[in-house]
mmCIF file of C-alpha atoms in Angstrom:
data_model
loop_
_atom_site.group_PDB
_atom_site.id
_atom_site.type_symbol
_atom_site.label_atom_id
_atom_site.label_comp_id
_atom_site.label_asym_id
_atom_site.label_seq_id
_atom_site.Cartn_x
_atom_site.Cartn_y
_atom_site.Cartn_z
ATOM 1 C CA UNK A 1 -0.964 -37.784 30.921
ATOM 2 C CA UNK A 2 -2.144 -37.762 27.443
ATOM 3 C CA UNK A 3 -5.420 -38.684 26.580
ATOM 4 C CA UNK A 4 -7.077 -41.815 25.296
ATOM 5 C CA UNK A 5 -10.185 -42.463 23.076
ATOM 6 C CA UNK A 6 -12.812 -44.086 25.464
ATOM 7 C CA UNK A 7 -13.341 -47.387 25.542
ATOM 8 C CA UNK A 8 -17.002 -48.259 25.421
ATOM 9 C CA UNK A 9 -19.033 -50.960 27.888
ATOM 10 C CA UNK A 10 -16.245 -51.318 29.861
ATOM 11 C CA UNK A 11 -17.075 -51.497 33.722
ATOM 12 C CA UNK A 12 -16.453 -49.181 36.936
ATOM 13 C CA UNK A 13 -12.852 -49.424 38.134
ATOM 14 C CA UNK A 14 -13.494 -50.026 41.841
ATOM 15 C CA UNK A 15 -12.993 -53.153 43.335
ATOM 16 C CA UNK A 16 -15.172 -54.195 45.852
ATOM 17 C CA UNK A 17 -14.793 -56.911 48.627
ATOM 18 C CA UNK A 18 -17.674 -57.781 51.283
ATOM 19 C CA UNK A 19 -17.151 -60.307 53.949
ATOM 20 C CA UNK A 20 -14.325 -61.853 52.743
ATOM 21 C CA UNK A 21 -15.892 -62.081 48.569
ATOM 22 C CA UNK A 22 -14.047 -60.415 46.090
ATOM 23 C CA UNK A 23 -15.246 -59.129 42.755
ATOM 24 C CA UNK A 24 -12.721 -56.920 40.869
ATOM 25 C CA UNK A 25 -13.208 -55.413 37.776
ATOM 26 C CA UNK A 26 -10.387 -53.391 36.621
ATOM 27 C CA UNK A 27 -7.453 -50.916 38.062
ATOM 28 C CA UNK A 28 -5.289 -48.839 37.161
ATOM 29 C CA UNK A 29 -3.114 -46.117 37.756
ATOM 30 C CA UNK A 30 -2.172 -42.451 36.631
ATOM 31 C CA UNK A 31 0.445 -41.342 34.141
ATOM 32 C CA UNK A 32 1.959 -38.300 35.548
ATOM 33 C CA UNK A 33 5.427 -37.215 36.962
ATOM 34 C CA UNK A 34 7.190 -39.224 39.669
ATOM 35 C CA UNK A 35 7.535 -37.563 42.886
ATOM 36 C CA UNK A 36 9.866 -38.835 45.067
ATOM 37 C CA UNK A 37 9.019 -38.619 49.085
ATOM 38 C CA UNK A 38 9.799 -35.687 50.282
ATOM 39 C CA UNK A 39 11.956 -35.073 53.305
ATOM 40 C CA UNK A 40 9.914 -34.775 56.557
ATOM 41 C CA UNK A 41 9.037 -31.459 58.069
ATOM 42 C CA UNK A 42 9.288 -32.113 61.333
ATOM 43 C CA UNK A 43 9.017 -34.398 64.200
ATOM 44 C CA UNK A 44 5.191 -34.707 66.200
ATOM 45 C CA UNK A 45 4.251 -31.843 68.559
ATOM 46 C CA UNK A 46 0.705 -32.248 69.533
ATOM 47 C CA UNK A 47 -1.534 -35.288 69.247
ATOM 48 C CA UNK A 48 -4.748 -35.044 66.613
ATOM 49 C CA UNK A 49 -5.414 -31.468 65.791
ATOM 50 C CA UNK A 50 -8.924 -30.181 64.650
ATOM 51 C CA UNK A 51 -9.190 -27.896 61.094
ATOM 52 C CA UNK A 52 -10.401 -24.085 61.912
ATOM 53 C CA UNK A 53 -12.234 -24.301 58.697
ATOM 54 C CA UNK A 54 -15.754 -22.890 59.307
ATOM 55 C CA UNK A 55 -18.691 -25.319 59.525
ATOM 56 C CA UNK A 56 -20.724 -26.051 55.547
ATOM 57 C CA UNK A 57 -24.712 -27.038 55.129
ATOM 58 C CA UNK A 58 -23.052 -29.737 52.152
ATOM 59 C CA UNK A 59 -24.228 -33.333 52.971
ATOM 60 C CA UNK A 60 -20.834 -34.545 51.887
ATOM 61 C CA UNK A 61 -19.900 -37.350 49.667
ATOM 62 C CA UNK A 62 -20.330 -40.902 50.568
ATOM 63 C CA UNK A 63 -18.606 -44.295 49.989
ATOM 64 C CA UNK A 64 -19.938 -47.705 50.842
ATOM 65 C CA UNK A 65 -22.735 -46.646 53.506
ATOM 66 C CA UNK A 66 -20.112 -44.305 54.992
ATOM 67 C CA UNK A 67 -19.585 -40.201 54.601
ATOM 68 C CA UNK A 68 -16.673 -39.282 53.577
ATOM 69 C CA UNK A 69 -15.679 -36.733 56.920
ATOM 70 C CA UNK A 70 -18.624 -35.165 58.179
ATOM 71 C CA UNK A 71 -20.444 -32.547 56.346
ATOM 72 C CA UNK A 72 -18.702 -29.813 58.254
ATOM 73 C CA UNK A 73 -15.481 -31.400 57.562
ATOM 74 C CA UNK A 74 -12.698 -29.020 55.248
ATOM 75 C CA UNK A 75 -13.042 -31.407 52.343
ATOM 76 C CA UNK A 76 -16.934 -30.677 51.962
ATOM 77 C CA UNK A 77 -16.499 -27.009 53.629
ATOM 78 C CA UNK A 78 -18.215 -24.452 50.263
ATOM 79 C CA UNK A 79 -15.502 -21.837 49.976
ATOM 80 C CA UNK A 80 -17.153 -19.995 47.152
ATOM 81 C CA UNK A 81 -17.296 -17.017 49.440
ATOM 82 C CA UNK A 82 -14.459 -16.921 51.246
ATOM 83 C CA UNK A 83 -11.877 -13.913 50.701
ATOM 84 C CA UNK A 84 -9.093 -13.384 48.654
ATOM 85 C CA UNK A 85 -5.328 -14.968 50.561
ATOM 86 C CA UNK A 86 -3.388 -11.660 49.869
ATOM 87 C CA UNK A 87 -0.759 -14.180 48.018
ATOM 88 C CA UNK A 88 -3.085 -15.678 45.489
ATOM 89 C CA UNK A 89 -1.338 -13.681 42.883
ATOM 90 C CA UNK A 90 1.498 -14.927 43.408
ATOM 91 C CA UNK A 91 1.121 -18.364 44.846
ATOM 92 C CA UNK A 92 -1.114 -19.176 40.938
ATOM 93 C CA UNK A 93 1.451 -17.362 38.719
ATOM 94 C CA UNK A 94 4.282 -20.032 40.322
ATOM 95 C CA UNK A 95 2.068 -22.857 39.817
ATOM 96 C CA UNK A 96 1.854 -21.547 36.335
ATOM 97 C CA UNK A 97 5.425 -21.509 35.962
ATOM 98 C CA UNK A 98 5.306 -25.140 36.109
ATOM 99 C CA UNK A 99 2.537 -25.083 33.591
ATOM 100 C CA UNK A 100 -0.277 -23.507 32.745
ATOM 101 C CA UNK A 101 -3.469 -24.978 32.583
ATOM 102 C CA UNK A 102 -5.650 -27.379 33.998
ATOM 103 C CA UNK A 103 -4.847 -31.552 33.718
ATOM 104 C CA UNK A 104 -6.964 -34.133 34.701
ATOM 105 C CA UNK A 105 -5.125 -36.762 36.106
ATOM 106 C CA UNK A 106 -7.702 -40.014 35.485
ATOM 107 C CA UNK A 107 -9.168 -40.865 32.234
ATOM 108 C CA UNK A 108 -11.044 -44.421 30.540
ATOM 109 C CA UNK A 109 -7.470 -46.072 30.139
ATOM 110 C CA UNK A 110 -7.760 -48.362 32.825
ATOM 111 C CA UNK A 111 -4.182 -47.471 34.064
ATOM 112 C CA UNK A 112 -4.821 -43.649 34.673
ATOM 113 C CA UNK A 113 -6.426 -42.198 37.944
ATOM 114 C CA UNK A 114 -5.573 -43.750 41.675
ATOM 115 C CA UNK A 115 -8.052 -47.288 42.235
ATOM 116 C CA UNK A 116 -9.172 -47.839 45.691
ATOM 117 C CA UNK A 117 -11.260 -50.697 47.153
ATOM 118 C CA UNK A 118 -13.949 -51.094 49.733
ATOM 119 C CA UNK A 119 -13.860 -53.851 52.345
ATOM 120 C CA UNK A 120 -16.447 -55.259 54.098
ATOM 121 C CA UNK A 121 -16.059 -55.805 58.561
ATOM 122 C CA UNK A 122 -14.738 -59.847 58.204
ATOM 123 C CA UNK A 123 -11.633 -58.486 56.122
ATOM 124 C CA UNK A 124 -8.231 -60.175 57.321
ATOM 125 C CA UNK A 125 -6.035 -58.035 59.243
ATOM 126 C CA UNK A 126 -2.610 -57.757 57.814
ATOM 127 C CA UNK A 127 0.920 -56.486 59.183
ATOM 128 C CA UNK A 128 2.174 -53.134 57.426
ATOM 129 C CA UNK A 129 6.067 -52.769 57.292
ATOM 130 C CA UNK A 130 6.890 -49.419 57.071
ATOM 131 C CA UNK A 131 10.449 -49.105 54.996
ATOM 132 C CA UNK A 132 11.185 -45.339 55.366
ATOM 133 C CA UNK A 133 8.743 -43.385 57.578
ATOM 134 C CA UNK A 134 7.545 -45.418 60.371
ATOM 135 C CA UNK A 135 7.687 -42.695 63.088
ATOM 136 C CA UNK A 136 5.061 -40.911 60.955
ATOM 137 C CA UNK A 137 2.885 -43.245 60.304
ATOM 138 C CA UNK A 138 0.003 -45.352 61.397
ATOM 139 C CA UNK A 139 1.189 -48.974 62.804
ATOM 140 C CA UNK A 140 -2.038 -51.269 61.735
ATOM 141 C CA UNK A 141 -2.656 -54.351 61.540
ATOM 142 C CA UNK A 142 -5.162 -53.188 58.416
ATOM 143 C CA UNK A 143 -7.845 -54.962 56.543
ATOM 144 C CA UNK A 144 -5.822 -54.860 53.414
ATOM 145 C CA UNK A 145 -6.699 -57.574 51.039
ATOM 146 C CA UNK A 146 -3.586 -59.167 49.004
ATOM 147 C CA UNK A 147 -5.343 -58.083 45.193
ATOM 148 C CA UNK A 148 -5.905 -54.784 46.537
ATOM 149 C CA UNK A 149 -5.020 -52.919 43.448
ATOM 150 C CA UNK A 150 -1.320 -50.748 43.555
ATOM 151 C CA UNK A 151 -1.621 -47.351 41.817
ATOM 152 C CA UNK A 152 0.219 -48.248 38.217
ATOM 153 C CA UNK A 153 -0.251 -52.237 39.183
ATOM 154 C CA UNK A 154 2.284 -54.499 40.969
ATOM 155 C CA UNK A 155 5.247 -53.612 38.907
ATOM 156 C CA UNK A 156 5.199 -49.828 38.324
ATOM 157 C CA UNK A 157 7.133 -46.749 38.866
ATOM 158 C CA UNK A 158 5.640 -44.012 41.249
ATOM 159 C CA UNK A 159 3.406 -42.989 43.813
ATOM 160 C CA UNK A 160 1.824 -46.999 44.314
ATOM 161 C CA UNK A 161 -0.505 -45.842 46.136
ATOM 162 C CA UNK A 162 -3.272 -48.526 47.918
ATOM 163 C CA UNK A 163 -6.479 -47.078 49.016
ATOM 164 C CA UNK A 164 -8.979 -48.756 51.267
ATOM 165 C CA UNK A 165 -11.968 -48.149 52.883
ATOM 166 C CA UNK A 166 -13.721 -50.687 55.062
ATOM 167 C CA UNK A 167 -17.323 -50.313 55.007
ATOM 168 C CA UNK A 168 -18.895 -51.185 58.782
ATOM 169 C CA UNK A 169 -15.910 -49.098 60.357
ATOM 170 C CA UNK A 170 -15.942 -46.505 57.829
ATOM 171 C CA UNK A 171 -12.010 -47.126 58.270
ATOM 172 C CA UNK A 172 -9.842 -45.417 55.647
ATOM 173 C CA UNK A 173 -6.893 -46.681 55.273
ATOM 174 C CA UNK A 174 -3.948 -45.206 52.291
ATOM 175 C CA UNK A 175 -0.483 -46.665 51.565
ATOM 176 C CA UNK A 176 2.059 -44.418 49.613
ATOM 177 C CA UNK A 177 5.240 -46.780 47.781
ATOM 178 C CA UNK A 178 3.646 -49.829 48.542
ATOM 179 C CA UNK A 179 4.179 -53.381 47.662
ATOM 180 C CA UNK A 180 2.660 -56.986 48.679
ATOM 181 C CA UNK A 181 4.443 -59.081 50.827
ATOM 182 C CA UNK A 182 4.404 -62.466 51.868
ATOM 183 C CA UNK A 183 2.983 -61.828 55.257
ATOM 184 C CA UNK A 184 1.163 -58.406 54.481
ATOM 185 C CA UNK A 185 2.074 -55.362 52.920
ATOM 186 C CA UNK A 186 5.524 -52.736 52.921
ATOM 187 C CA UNK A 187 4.955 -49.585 52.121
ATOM 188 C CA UNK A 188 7.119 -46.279 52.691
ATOM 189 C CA UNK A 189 4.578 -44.561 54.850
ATOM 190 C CA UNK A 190 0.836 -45.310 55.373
ATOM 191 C CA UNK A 191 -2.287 -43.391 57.046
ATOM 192 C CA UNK A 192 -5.475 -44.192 59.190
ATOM 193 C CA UNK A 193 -8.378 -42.245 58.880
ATOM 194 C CA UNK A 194 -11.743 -42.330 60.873
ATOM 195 C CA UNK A 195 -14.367 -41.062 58.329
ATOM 196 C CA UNK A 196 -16.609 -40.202 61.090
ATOM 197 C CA UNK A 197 -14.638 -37.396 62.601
ATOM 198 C CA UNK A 198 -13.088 -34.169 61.556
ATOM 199 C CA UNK A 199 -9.630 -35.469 63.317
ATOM 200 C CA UNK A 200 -6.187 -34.555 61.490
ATOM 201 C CA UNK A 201 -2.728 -36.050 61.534
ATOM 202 C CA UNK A 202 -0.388 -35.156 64.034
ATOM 203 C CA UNK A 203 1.313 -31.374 63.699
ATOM 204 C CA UNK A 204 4.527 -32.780 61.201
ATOM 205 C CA UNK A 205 2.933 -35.946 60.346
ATOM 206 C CA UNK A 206 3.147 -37.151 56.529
ATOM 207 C CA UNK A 207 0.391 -39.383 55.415
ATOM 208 C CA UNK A 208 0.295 -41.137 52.029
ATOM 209 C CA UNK A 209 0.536 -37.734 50.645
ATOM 210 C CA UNK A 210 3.282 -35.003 51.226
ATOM 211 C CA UNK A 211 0.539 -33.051 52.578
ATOM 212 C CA UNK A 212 -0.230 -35.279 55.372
ATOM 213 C CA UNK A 213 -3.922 -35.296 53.845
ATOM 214 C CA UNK A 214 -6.238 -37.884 52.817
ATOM 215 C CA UNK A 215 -6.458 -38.589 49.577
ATOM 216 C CA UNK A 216 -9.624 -40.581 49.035
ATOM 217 C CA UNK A 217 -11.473 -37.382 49.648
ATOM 218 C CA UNK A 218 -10.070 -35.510 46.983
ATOM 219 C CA UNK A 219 -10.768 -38.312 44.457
ATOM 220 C CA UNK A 220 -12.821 -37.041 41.434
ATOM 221 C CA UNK A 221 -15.192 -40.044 41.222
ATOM 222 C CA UNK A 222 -17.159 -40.587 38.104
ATOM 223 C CA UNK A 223 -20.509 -41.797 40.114
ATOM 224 C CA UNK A 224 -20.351 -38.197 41.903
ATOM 225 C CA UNK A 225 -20.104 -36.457 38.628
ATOM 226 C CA UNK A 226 -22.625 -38.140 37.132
ATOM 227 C CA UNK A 227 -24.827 -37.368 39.859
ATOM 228 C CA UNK A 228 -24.618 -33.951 38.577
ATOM 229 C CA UNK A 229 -23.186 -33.075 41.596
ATOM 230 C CA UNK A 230 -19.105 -32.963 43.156
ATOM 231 C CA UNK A 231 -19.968 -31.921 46.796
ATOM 232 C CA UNK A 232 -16.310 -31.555 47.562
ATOM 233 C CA UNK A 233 -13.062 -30.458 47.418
ATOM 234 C CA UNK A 234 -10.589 -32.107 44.689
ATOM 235 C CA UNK A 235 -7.017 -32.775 45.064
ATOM 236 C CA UNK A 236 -4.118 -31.026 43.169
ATOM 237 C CA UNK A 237 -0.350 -31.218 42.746
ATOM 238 C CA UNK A 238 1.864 -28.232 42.141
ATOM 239 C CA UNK A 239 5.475 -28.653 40.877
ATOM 240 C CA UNK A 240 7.153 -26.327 44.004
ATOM 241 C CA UNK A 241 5.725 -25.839 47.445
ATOM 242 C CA UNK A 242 7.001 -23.627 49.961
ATOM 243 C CA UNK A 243 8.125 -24.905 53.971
ATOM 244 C CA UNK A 244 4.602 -24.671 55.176
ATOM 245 C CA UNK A 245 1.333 -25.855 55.458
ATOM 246 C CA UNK A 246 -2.210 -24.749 55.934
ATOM 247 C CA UNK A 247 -5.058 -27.299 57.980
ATOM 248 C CA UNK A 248 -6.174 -29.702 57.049
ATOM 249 C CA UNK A 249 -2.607 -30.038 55.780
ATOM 250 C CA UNK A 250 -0.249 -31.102 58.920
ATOM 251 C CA UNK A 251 2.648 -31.625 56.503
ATOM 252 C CA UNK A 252 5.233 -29.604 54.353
ATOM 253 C CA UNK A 253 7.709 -30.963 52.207
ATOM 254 C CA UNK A 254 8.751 -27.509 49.816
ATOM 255 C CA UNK A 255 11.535 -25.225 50.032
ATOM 256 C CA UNK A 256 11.855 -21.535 52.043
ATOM 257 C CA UNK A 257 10.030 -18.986 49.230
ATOM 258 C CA UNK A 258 7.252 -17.398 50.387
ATOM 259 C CA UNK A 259 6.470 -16.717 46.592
ATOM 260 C CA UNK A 260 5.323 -21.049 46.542
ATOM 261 C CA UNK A 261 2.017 -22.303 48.131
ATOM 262 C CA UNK A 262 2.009 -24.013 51.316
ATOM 263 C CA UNK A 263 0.763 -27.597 51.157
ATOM 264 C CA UNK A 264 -3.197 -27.431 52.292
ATOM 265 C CA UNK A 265 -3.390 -24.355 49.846
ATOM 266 C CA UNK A 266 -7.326 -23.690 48.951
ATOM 267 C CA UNK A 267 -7.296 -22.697 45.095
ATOM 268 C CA UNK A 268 -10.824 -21.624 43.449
ATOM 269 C CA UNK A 269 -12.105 -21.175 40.232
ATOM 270 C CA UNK A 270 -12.552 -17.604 39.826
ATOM 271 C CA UNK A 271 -17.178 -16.953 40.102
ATOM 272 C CA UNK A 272 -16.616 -14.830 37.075
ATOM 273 C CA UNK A 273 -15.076 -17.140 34.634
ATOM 274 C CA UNK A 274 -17.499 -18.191 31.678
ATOM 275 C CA UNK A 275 -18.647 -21.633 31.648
ATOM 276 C CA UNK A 276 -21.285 -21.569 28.868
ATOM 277 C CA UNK A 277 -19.039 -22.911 26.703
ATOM 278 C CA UNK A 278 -18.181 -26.345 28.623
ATOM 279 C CA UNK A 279 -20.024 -29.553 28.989
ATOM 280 C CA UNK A 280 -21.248 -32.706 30.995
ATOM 281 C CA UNK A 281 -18.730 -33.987 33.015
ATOM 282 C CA UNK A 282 -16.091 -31.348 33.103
ATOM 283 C CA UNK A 283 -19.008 -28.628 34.006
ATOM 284 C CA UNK A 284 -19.914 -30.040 36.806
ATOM 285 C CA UNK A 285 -16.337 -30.523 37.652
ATOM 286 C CA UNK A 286 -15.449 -26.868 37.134
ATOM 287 C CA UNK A 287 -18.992 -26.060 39.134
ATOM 288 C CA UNK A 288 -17.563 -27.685 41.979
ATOM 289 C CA UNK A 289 -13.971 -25.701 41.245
ATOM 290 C CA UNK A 290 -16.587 -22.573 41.732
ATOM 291 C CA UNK A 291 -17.823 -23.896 44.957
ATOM 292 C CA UNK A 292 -15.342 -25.996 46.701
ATOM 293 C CA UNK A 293 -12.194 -25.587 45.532
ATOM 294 C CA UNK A 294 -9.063 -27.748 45.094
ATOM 295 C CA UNK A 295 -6.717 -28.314 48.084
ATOM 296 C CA UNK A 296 -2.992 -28.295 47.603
ATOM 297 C CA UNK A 297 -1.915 -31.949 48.314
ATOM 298 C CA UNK A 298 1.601 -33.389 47.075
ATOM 299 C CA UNK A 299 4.466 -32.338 44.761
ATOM 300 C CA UNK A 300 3.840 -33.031 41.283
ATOM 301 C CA UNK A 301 3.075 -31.928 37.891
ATOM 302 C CA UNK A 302 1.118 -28.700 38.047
ATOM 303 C CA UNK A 303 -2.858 -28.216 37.601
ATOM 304 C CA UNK A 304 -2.785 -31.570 37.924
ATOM 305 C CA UNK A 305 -6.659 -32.979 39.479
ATOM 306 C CA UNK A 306 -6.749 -36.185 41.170
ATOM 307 C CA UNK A 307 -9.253 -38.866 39.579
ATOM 308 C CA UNK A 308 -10.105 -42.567 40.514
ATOM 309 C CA UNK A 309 -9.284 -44.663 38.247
ATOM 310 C CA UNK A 310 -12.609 -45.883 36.359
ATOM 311 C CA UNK A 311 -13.084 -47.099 32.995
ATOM 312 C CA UNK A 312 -16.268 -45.326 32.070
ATOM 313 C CA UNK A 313 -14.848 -41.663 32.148
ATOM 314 C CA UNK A 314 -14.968 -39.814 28.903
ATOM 315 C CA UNK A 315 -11.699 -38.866 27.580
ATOM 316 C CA UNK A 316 -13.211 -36.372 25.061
ATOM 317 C CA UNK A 317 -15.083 -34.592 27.837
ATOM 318 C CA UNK A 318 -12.940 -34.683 30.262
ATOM 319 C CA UNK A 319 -10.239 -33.112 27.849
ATOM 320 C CA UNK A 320 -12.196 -29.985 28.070
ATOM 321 C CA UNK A 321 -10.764 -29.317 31.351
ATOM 322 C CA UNK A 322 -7.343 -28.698 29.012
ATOM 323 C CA UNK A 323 -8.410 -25.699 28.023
ATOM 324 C CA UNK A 324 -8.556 -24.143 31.548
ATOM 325 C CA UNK A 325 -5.889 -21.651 32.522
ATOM 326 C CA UNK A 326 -4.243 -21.539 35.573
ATOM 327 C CA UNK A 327 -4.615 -18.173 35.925
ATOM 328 C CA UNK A 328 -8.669 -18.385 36.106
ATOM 329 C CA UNK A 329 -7.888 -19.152 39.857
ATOM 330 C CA UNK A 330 -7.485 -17.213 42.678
ATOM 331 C CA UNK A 331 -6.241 -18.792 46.407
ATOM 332 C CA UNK A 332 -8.849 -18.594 49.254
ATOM 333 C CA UNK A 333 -7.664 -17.713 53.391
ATOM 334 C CA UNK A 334 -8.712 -20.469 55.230
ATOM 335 C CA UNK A 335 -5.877 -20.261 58.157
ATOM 336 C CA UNK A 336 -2.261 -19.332 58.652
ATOM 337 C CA UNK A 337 0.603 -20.771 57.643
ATOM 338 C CA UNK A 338 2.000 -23.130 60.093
ATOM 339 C CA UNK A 339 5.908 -24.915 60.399
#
């Protein structure tokens, strides 16, 4: 994704829908490597697992009147003092092999980041067709408006992803390959999440990500930067993944090399990199890189850091996160490796 000169007074690229009114004012998607689904891991064996992740004092993020997961949730867990994963050498330098610094995926061109939109309780159901993973995936109906915006708009390449959250419910609801229908939506596979509880896809599940993760969660979202504060976890791509996963994950889609990171991966910023020299936005990004980490979420370009899409970012600050090596990370043990 290369970098764009900001555009100035132009507004927040959320669109928001209450009761049936909609108000949209821009969307957009990310320029970054197509990933194609990946083949699924495996077939259901349990029913909702919970994450082993240890309990964190962080209030969480929230989104229309809702916390995203609870504040003990893995997303909002701090890992700043968790121990070293005895592969972290090896698990950054093949994420560096793919490349080697830091990229983030988002940016004021309104077709960078992943757009989402927030629904309010009198939102139309709609029917979901699932064209390729339907075993895996959540049957709806959903309260999916028909201008919900498509990752890249209705006529791009890639991920498509649709992102929804419906306020009274605090319903989140995530589409991966999807496209607008006559009656409702198709989409390859789609997702369900309850923001009020720590509960995970079914062991093997895919979601809209090849992690079987959320991806709302790991959105970098300008209004949470601003804030001065990212009280989460962000959401990364590497280029190879091994046949594994860690929870949250509940999904592989990678090859058999225990040299690769398993999806659900926990990479940190390393507490004794210098960070006197960054600024605004990106320091409180990398701050939260310190505390939180990044979880391992999809196949895709490497370093790459999830951002909603939004209109407002700075492109000159955010650039700074450019000049991060890969290799100022380390990988954090939050669980074993499961198949």
């Amino acid at each position: 994704m290369n970098i764009v000169p900001r555009k100035v007074g132009i507004s927040i690229a959320i669109v928001v829908l209450v009761a049936g009114g909609l108000t949209q004012q821009s969307a957009g998607r990310t320029k970054k490597k197509v990933v194609r689904k990946p083949t699924i891991s495996s077939k259901p064996t349990s029913t909702k697992a919970t994450t082993t992740i240890p309990a964190s004092n962080s209030s969480g993020p929230n989104i229309g009147g809702c916390l995203v997961f609870p504040s003990d949730n893995a997303w909002n867990t701090d890992i700043s003092r968790y121990p070293i994963h005895p592969m972290s050498s090896a698990w950054v330098a093949s994420v560096n092999a793919g490349r080697r610094t830091l990229h983030p995926d988002t940016g004021s061109n309104p077709e960078y980041g992943i757009p989402f939109v927030v629904v309010g309780a009198t939102q139309p159901m709609v029917n979901v067709r699932y064209t390729e993973y339907g075993d895996e995936s959540d049957p709806g109906p959903f309260p999916i408006p028909p201008t919900a915006p498509i990752e890249g708009g209705p006529n791009a390449s890639g991920d498509r992803h649709v992102i929804v959250i419906q306020q009274e419910t605090c319903r989140l609801i995530e589409l991966f390959n999807a496209s607008k229908t006559s009656t409702g939506w198709d989409a390859s596979s789609g997702a369900s999440f309850n923001l009020r509880t720590n509960d995970l896809r079914t062991k093997g599940w895919t979601s809209a990500d090849a992690a079987g993760l959320a991806i709302f969660p790991g959105l970098m979202r300008l209004e949470e930067v601003r804030s001065g504060e990212v009280r989460h976890a962000l959401r990364f791509t590497a280029q190879k993944t091994q046949n594994g996963f860690i929870a949250p994950a509940q999904h592989f889609a990678g090859r058999n090399d225990a040299t690769l990171p398993p999806m659900g991966a926990r990479f940190r910023l390393r507490a004794n990199v210098d960070l006197s020299s960054y600024r605004g936005d990106a320091l409180v990004i990398l701050k939260a890189l310190q505390k939180y980490g990044m979880l391992l979420a999809d196949n895709g370009s490497s370093w790459f850091i999830s951002g909603a899409t939004d209109s407002r970012w700075n492109d000159d600050d955010l650039g700074q996160l450019k000049q991060v090596p890969g290799d100022w990370f380390e990988v954090v043990a939050t669980g074993p490796i499961e198949r």
